[in-house]
Backbone as numpy.savetxt, mean C-alpha at the origin, in Angstrom:
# Nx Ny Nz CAx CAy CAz Cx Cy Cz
7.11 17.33 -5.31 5.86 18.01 -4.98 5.70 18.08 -3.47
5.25 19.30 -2.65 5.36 19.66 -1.60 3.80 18.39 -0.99
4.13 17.74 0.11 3.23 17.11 0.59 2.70 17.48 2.22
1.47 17.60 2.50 0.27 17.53 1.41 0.10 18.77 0.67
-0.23 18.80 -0.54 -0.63 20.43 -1.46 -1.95 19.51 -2.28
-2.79 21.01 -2.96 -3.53 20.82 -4.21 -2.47 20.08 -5.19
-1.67 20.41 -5.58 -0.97 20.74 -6.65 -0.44 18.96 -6.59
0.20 18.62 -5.82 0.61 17.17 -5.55 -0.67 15.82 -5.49
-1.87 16.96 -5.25 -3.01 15.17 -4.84 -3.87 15.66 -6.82
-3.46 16.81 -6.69 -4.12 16.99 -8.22 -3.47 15.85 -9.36
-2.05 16.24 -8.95 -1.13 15.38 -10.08 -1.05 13.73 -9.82
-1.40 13.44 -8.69 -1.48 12.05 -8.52 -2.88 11.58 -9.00
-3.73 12.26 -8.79 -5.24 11.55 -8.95 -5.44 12.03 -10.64
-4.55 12.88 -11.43 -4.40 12.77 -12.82 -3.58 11.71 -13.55
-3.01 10.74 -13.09 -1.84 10.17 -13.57 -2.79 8.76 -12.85
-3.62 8.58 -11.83 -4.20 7.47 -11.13 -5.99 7.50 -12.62
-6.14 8.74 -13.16 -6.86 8.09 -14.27 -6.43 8.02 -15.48
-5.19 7.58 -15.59 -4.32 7.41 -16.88 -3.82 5.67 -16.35
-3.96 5.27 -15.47 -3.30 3.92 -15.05 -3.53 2.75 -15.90
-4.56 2.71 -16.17 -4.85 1.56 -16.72 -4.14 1.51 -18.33
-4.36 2.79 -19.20 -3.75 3.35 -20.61 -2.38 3.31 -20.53
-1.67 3.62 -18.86 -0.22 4.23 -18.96 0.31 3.80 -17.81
0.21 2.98 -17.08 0.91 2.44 -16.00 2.45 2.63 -15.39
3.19 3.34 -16.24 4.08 3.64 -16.10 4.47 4.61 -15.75
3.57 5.76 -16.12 3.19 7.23 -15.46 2.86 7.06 -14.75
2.04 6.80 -14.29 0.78 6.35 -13.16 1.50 5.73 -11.90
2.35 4.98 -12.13 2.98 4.03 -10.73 4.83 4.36 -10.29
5.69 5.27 -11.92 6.48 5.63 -11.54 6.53 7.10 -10.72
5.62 8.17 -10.53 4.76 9.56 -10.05 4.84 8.68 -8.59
4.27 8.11 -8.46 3.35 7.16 -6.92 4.36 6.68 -6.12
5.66 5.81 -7.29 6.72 5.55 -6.50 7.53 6.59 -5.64
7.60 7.60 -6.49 8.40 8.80 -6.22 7.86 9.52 -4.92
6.56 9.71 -4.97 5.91 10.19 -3.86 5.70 9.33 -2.31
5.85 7.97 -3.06 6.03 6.72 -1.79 7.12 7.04 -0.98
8.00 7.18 -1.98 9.76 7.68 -1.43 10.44 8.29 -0.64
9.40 9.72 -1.41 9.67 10.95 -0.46 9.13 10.58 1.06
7.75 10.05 1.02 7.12 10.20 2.32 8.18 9.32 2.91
9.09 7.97 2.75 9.93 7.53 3.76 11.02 8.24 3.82
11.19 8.96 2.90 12.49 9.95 3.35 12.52 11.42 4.57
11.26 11.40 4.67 11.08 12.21 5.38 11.35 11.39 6.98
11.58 10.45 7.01 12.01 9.82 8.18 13.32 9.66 8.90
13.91 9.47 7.71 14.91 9.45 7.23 15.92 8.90 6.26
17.02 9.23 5.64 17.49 9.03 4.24 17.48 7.42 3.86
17.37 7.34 2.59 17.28 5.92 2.05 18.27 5.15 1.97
19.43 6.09 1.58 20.76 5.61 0.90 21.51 4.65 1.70
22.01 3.49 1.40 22.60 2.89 2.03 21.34 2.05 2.59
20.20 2.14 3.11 19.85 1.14 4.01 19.08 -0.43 2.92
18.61 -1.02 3.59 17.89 -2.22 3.23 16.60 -1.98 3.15
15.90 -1.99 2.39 14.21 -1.64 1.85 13.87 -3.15 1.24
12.76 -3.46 2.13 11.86 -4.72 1.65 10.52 -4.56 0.73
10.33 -4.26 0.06 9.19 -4.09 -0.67 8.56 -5.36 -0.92
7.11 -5.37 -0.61 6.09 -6.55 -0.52 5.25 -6.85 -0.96
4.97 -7.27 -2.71 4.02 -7.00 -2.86 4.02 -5.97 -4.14
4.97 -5.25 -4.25 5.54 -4.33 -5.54 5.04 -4.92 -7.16
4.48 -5.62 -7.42 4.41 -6.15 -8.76 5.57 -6.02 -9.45
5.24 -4.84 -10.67 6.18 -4.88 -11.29 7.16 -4.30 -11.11
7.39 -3.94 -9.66 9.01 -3.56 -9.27 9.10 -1.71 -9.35
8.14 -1.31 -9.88 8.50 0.31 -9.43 8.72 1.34 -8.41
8.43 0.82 -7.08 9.04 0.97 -5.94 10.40 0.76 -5.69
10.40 -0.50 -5.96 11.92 -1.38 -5.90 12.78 -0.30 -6.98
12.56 -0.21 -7.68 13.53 0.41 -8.77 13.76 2.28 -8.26
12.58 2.56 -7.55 13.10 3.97 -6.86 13.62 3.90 -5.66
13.39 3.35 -4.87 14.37 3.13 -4.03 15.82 2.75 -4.20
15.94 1.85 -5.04 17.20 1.46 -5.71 17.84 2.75 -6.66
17.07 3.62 -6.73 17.58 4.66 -7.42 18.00 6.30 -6.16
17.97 5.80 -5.32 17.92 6.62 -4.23 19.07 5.94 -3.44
19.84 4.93 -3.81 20.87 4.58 -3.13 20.58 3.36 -2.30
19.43 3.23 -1.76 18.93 1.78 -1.12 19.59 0.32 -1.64
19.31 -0.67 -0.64 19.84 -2.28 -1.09 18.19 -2.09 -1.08
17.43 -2.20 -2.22 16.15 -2.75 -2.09 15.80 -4.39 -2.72
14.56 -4.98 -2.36 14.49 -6.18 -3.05 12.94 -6.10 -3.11
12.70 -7.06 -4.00 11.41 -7.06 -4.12 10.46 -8.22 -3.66
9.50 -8.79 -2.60 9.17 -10.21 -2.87 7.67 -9.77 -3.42
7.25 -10.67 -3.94 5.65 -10.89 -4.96 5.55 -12.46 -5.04
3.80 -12.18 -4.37 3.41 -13.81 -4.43 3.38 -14.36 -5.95
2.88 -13.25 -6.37 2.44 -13.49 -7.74 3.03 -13.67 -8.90
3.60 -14.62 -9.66 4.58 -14.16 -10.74 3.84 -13.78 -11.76
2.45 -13.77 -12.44 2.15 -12.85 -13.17 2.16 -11.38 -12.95
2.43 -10.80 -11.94 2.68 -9.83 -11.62 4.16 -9.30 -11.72
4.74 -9.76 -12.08 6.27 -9.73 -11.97 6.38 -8.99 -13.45
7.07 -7.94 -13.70 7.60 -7.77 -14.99 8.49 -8.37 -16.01
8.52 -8.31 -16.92 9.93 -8.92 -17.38 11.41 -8.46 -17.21
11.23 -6.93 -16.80 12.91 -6.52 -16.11 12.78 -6.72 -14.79
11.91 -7.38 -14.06 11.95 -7.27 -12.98 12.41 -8.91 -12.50
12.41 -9.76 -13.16 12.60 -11.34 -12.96 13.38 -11.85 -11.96
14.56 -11.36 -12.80 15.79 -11.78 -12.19 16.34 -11.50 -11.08
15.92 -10.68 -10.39 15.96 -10.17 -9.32 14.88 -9.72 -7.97
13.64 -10.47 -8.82 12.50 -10.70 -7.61 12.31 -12.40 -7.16
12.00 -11.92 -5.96 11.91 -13.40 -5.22 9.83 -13.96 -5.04
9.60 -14.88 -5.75 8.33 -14.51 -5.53 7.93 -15.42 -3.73
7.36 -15.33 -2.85 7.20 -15.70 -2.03 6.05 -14.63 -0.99
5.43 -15.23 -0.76 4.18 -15.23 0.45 4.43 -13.77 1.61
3.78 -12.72 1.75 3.91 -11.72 2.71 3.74 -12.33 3.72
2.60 -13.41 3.74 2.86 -13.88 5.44 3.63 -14.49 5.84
4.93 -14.91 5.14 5.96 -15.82 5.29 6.93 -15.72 4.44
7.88 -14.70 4.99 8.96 -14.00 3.99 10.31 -15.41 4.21
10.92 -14.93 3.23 12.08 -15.85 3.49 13.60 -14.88 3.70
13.33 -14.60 5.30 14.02 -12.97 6.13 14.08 -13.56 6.79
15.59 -13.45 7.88 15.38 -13.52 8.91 14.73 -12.32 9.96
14.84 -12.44 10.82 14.56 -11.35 11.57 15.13 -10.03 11.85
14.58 -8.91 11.53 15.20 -7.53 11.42 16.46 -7.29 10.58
15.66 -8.12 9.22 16.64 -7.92 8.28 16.94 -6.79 7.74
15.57 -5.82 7.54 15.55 -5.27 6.95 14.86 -3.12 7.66
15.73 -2.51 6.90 16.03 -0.69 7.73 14.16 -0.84 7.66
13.77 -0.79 6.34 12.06 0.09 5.98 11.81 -1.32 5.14
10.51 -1.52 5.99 9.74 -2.65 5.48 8.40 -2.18 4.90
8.08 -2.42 3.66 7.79 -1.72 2.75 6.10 -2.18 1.98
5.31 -1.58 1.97 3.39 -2.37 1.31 2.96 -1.37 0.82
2.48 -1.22 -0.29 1.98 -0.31 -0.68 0.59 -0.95 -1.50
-0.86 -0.56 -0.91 -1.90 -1.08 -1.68 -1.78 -2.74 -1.62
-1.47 -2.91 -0.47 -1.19 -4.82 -0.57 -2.40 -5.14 0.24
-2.67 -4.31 1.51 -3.34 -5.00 2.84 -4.51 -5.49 2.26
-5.25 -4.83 1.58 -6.87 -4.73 1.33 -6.79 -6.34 0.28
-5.46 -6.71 0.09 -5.55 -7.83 -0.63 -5.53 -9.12 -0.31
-5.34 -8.75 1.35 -4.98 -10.54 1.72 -6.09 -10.47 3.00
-6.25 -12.09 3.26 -7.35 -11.95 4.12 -6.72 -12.25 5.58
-5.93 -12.22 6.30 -5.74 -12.05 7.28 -4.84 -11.04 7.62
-4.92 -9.62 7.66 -4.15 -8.08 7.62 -3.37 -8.19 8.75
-3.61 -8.93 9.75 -2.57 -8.70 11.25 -1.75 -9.95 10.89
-1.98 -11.06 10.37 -0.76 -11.77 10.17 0.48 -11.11 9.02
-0.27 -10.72 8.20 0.76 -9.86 6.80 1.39 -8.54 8.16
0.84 -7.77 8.90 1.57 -6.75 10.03 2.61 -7.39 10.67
2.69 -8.61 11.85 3.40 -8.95 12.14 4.47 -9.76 11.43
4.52 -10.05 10.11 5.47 -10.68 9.56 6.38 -9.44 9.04
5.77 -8.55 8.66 6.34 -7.07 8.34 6.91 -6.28 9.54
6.14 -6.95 10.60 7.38 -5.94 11.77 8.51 -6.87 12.21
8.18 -8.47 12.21 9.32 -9.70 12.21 10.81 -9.25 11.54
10.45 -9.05 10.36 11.52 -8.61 9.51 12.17 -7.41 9.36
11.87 -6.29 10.36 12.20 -5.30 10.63 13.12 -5.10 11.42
14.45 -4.29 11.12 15.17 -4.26 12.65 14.64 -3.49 13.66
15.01 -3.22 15.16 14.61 -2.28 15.92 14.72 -1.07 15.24
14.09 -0.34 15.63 14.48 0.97 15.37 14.19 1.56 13.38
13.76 -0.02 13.18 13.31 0.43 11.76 11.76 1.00 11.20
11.80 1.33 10.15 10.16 1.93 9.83 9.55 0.75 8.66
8.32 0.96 9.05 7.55 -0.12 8.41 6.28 0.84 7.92
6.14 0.74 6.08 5.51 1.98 5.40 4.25 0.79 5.02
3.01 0.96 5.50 2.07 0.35 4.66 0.97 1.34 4.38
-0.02 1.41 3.33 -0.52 1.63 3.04 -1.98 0.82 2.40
-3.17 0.86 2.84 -4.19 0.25 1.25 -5.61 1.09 1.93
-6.02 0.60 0.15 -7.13 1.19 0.37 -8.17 0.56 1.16
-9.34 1.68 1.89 -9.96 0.90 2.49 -11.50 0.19 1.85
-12.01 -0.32 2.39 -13.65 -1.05 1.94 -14.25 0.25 1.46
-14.63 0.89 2.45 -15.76 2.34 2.56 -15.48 3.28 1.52
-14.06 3.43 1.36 -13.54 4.55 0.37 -14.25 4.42 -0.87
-14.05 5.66 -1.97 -15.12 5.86 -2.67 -14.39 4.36 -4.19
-12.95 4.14 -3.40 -12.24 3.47 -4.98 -12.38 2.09 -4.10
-12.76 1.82 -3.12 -12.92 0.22 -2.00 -13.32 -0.74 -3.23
-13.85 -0.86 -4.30 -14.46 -1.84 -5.14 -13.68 -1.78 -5.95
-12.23 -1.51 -6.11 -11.51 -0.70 -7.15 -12.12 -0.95 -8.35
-11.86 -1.82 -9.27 -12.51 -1.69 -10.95 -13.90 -1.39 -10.82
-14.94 -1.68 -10.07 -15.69 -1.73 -10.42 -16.50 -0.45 -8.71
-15.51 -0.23 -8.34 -16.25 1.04 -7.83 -16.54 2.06 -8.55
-17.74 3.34 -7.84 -18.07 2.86 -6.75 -19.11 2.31 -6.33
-20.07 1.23 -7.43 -20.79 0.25 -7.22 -20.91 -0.64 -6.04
-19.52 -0.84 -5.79 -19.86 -1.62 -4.49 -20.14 -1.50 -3.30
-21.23 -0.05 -3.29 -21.94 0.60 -2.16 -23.12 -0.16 -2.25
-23.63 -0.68 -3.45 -24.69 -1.33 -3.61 -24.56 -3.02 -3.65
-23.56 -3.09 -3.07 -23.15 -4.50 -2.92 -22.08 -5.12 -3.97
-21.34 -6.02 -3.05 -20.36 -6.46 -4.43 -20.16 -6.91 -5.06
-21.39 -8.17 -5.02 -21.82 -9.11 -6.40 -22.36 -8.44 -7.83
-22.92 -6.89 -7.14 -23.92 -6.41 -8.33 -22.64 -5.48 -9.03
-21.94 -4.78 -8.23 -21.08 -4.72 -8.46 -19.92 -4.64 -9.36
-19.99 -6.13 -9.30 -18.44 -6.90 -10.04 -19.50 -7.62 -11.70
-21.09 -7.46 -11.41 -21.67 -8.21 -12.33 -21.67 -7.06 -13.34
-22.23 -5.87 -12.78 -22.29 -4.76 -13.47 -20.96 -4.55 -14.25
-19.76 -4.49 -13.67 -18.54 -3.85 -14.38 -18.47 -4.86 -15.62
-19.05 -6.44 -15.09 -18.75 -7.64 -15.82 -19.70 -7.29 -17.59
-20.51 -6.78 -17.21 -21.60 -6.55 -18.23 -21.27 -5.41 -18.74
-20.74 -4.59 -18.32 -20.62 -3.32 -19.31 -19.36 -3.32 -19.75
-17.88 -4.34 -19.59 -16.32 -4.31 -20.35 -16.66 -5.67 -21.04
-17.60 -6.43 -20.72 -17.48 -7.79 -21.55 -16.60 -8.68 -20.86
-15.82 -8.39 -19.93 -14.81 -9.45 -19.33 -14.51 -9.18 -17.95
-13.72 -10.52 -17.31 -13.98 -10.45 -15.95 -13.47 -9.93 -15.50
-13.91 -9.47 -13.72 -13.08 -8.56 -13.19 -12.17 -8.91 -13.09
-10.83 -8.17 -12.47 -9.58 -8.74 -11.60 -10.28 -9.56 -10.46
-10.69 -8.34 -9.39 -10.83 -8.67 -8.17 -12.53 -9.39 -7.70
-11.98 -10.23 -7.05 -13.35 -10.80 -6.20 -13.39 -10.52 -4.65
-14.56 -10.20 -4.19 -14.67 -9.95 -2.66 -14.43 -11.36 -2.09
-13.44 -11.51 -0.84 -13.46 -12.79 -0.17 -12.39 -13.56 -1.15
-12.15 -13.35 -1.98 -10.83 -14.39 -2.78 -9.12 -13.73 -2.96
-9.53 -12.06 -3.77 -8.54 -11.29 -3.91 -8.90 -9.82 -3.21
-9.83 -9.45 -2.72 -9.86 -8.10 -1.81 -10.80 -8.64 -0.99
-11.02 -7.68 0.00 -11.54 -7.82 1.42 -11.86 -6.97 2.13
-13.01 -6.84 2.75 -12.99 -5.43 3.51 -12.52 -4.94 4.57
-11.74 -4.51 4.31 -10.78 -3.69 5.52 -11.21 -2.27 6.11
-11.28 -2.05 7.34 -11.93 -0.71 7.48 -10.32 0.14 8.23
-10.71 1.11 8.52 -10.24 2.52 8.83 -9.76 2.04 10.48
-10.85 2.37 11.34 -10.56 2.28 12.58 -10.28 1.42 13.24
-10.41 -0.30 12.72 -10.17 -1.39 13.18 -9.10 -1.53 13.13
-8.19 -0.82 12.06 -6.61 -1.15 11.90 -6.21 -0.84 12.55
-6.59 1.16 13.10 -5.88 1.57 13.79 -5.40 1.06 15.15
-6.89 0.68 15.74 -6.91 0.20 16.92 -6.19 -0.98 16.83
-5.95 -1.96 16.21 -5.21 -2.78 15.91 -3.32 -2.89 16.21
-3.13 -1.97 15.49 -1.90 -0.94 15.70 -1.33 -0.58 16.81
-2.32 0.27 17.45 -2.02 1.25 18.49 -2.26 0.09 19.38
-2.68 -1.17 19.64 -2.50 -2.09 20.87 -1.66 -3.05 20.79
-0.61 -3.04 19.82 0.36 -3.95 19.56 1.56 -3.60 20.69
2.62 -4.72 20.92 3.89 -4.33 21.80 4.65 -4.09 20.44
5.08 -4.51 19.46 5.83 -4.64 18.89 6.37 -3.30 17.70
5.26 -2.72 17.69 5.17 -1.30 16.80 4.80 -0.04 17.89
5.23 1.22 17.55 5.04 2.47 17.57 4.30 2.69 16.42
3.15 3.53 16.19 2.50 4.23 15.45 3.60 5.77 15.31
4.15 5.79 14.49 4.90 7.47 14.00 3.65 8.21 13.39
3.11 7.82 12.35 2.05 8.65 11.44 0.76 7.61 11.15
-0.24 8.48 10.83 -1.60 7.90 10.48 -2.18 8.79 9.77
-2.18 8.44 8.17 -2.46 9.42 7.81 -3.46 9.59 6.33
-4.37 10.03 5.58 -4.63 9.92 4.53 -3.49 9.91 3.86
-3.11 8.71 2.68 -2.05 9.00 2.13 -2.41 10.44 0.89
-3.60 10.47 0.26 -3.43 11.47 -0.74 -4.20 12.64 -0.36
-4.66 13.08 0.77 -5.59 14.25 0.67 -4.78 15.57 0.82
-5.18 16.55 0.52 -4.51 17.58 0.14 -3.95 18.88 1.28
-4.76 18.46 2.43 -4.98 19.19 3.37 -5.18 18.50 4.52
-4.54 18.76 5.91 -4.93 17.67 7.29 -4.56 16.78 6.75
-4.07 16.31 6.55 -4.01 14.44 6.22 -4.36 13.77 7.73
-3.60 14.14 8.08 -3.73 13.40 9.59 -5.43 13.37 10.00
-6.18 14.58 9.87 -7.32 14.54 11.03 -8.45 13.69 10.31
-8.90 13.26 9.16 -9.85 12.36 8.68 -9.57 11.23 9.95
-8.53 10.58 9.30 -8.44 9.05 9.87 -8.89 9.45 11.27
-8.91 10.19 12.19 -9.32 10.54 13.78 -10.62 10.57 14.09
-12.01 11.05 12.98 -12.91 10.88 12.74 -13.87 9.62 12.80
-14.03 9.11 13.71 -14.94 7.55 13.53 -15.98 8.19 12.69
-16.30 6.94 11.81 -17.49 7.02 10.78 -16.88 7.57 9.67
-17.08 9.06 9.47 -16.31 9.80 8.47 -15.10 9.04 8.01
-13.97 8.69 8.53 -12.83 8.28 8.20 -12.91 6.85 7.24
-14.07 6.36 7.60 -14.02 5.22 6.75 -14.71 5.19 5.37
-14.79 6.17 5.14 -15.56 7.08 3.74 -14.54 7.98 2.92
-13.98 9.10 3.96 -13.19 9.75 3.22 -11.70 9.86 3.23
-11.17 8.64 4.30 -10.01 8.61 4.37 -9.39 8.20 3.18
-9.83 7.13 1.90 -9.72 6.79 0.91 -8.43 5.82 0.98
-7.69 5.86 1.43 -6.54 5.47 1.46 -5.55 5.54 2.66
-5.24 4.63 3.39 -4.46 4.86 4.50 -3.20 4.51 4.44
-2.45 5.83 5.25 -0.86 5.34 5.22 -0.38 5.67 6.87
0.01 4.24 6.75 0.46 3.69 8.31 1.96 4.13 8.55
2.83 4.75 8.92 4.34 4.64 9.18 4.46 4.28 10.83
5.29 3.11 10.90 5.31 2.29 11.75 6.76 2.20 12.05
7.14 2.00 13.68 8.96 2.18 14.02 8.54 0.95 14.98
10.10 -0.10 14.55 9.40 -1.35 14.86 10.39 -0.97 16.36
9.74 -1.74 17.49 10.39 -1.72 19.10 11.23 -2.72 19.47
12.46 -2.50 19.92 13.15 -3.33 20.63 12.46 -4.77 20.70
């Protein structure tokens, strides 16, 4: 699918309300489109891809299907699939077990908004990067309309009422808690974040799914932290 088009943010945000029923549609579509956007950097084949954070490995498995040495690490082993076992390492984003610039494209997709210190999970992700390599992250932000994920977009009205509300109307608990497993991450703090580092080049900044401009939301103070929905960082790590 040509990126950005209607036709490509249509088919993703159709397959993103099938996720929960079909996860497999839903995250193998996402992988594919993850893919492309690092291929547009340049080709996969042959290099080393770190994926961070991948759960059940559907990144890992397209990349690996594109010719890549990919691997997968996940803190989480309930998150881990069962074809995915044997060959994921579970261990800590802020403390990979890499040496340094191990790896071509260092790899997050929907991870940041999950851990609470976002510039330590950055610099361990550009640590493990060689020079000259790209570093793909992406998550959603606080403001965005999905920032509360299960239980957005309630959590404009706060996120206790929130997570109580979703709690009261499925009968069971959420995944996520504010301050334990998500966090609010905004738009422009990253950037600036980013753009004052020695260690990274900013290549792209971009809405990962909007259909049109991608680039000019995120440039927007205020606006951007509403409708950027989703940010995708491509990062070239420096000498």
């Amino acid at each position: 699918m040509k990126d950005p088009s209607f036709r490509r943010s249509a088919a993703l945000f159709r397959a993103f309300l099938r996720e929960q029923g079909d996860p497999a549609t839903a995250y193998t579509l996402l992988a594919r489109d993850a893919a492309d956007q690092v291929e547009r950097h340049g080709p996969l084949r042959d290099k080393v891809v770190v994926d961070i954070g991948g759960g059940d490995g559907y990144f890992t498995r397209e990349f690996r299907r594109r010719g890549a040495h990919s691997y997968l690490f996940e803190p989480d082993p309930a998150e881990i699939g069962p074809g995915q076992r044997a060959d994921t390492v579970v261990a800590d984003g802020y403390l990979l077990p890499l040496a340094d610039g191990a790896a071509d494209v260092c790899f997050s997709s929907n991870v940041l908004e999950h851990v609470a210190d976002p510039h330590t999970f950055l610099s361990e992700m550009a640590r493990v990067t060689r020079p000259g390599g790209l570093i793909y992250v992406s998550y959603t932000n606080w403001l965005s309309p999905w920032g509360g994920h299960e239980w957005a977009p309630w959590h404009y009205l706060g996120a206790e009422r929130a997570r109580s509300r979703y709690e009261r109307r499925t009968g069971g608990p959420a995944k996520h808690r504010l301050g334990e497993n998500l966090f609010k991450i905004g738009v422009g703090e990253t950037l600036s974040h980013v753009r004052s580092r020695s260690d990274v080049t900013v290549v792209s900044a971009r809405s990962r799914y909007w259909p049109v401009l991608p680039q000019l939301v995120p440039r927007i103070p205020v606006l951007r932290e509403f409708a950027t929905w989703n940010l995708l960082l491509i990062l070239r790590r420096c000498s």
